[in-house]
One Martini backbone bead per residue (centre of mass of N, CA, C, O) as a GRO file, in nm:
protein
  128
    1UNK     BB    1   0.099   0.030   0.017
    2UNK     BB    2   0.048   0.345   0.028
    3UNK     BB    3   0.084   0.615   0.257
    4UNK     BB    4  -0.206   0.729   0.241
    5UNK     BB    5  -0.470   0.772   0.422
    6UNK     BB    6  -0.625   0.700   0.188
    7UNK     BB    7  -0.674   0.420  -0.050
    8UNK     BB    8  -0.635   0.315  -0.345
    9UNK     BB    9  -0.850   0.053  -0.391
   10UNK     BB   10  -0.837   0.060  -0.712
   11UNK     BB   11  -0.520   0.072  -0.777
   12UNK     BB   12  -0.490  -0.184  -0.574
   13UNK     BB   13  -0.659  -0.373  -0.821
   14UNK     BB   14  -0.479  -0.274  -1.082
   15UNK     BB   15  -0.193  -0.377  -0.944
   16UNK     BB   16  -0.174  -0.585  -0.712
   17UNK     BB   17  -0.145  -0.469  -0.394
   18UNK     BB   18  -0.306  -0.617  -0.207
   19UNK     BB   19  -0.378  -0.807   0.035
   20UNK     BB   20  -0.465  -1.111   0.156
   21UNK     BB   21  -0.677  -0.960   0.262
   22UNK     BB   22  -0.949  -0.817   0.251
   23UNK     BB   23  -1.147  -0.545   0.175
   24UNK     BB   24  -1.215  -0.285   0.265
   25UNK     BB   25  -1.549  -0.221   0.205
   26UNK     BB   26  -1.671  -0.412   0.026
   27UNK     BB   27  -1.971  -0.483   0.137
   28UNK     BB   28  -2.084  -0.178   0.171
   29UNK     BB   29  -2.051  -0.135  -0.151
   30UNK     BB   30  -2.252  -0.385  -0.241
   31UNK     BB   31  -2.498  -0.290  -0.092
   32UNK     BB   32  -2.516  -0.015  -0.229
   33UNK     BB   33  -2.588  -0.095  -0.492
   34UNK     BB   34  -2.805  -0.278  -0.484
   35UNK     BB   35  -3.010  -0.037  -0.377
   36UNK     BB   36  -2.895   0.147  -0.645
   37UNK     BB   37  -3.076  -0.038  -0.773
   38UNK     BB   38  -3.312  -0.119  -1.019
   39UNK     BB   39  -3.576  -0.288  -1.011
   40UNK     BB   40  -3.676  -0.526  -1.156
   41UNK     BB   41  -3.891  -0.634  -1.409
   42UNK     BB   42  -4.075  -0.850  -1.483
   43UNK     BB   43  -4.080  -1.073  -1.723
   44UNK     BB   44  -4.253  -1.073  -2.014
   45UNK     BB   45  -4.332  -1.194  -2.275
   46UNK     BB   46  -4.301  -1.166  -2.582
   47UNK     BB   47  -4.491  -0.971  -2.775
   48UNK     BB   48  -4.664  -0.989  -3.024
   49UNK     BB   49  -4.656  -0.833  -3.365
   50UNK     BB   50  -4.791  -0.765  -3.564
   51UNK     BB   51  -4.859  -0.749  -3.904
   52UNK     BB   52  -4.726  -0.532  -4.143
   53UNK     BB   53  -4.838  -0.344  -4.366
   54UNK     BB   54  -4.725  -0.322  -4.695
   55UNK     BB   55  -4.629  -0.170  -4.906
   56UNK     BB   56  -4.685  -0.022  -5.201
   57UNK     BB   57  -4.377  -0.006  -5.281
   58UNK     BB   58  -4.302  -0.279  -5.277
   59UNK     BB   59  -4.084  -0.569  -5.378
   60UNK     BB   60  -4.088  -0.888  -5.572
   61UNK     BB   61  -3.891  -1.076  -5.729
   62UNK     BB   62  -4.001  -1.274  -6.003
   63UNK     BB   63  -4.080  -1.580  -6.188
   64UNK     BB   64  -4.226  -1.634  -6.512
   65UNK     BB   65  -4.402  -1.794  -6.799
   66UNK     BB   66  -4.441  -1.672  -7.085
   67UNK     BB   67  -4.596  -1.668  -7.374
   68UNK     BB   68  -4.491  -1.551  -7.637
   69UNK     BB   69  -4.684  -1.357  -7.718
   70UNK     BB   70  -4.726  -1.210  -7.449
   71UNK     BB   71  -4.454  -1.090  -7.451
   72UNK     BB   72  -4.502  -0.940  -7.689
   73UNK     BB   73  -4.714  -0.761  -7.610
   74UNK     BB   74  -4.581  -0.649  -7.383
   75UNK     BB   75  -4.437  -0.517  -7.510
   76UNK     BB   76  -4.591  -0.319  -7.715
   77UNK     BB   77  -4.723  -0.174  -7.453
   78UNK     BB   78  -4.454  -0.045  -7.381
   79UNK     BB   79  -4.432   0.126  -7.627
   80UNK     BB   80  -4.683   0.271  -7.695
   81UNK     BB   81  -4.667   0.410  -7.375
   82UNK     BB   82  -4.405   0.551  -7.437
   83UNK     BB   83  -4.545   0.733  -7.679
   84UNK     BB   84  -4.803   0.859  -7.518
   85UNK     BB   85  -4.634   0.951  -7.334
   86UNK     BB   86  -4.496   1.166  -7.116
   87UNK     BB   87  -4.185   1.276  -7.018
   88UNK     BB   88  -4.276   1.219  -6.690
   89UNK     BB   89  -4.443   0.909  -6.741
   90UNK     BB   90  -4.285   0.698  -6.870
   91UNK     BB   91  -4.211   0.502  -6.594
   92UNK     BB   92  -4.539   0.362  -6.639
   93UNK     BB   93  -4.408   0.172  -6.863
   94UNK     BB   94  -4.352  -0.085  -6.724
   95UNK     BB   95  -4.392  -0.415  -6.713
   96UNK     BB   96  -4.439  -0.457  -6.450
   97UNK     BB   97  -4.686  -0.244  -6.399
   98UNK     BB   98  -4.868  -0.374  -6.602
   99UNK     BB   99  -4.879  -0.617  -6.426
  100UNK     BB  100  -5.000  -0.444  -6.172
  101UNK     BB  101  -5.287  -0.393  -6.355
  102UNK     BB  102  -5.390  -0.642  -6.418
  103UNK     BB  103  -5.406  -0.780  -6.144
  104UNK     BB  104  -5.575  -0.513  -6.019
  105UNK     BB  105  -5.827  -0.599  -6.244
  106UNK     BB  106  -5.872  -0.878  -6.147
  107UNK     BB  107  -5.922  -0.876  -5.831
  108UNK     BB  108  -6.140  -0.621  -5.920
  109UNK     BB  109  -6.356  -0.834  -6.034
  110UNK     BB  110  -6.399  -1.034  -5.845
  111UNK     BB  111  -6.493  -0.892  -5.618
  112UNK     BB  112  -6.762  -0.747  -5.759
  113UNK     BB  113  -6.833  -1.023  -5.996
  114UNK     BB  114  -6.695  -1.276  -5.983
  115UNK     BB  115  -6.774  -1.508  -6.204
  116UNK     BB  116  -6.906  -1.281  -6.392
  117UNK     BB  117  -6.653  -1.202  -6.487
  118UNK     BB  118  -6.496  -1.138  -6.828
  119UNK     BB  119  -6.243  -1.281  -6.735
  120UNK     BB  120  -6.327  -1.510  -6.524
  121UNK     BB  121  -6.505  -1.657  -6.823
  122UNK     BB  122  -6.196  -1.650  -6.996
  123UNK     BB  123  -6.037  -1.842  -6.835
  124UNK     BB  124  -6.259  -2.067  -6.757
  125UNK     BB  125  -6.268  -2.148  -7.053
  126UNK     BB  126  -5.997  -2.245  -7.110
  127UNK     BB  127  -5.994  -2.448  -6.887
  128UNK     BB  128  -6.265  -2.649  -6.983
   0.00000   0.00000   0.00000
């Protein structure tokens, strides 16, 4: 130990030079913390959280097999639209955003008239 009247506890236990026997006052600085902690609050398991609704604008890549004509069809539908459209909205006539009007305008006619609506009329004619 050093000289000093009170001793640098904390210094001479990152020198290792206390001595073998117990810290003077290590007990009542150990209850003094307990006390002055802040009391645990019993954990409740973890609530789930909802699943939040997509972004209208999220995207996910995926990949279709369209027949050559129907790919040929939609590329002729964007090269028209991109003629058509003003110079600041060409960016609507992408074959994606086509194909995104294309199924929430099947979407909203089963919604609306179920089978009995002319694309789902026209689907499941070919299908039976």
């Amino acid at each position: 130990m050093n000289g000093r009247s009170h001793p640098d506890i904390l210094d001479e236990l990152f020198r290792g030079e206390q001595g073998s026997g117990p810290v003077s006052g290590l007990e009542e600085l150990e209850a003094l913390i307990r006390v002055c902690l802040p009391k645990a609050a019993p954990c409740n398991k973890a609530k789930l959280l909802p699943l939040k609704r997509r972004q209208a604008n999220s995207k996910r890549k995926t990949t279709h097999y369209l027949r050559e004509d129907v790919f040929d069809g939609l590329t002729q539908a964007k090269d028209i639209l991109l003629r058509l459209l003003p110079e600041g909205s060409k960016s609507k006539a992408s074959k994606s955003n086509l194909v995104n009007h294309a199924v929430n305008q099947l979407l909203r006619e089963i919604e609306e008239k179920g089978l009995d609506g002319p694309l789902v009329k026209s689907i499941l004619g070919k299908i039976e």
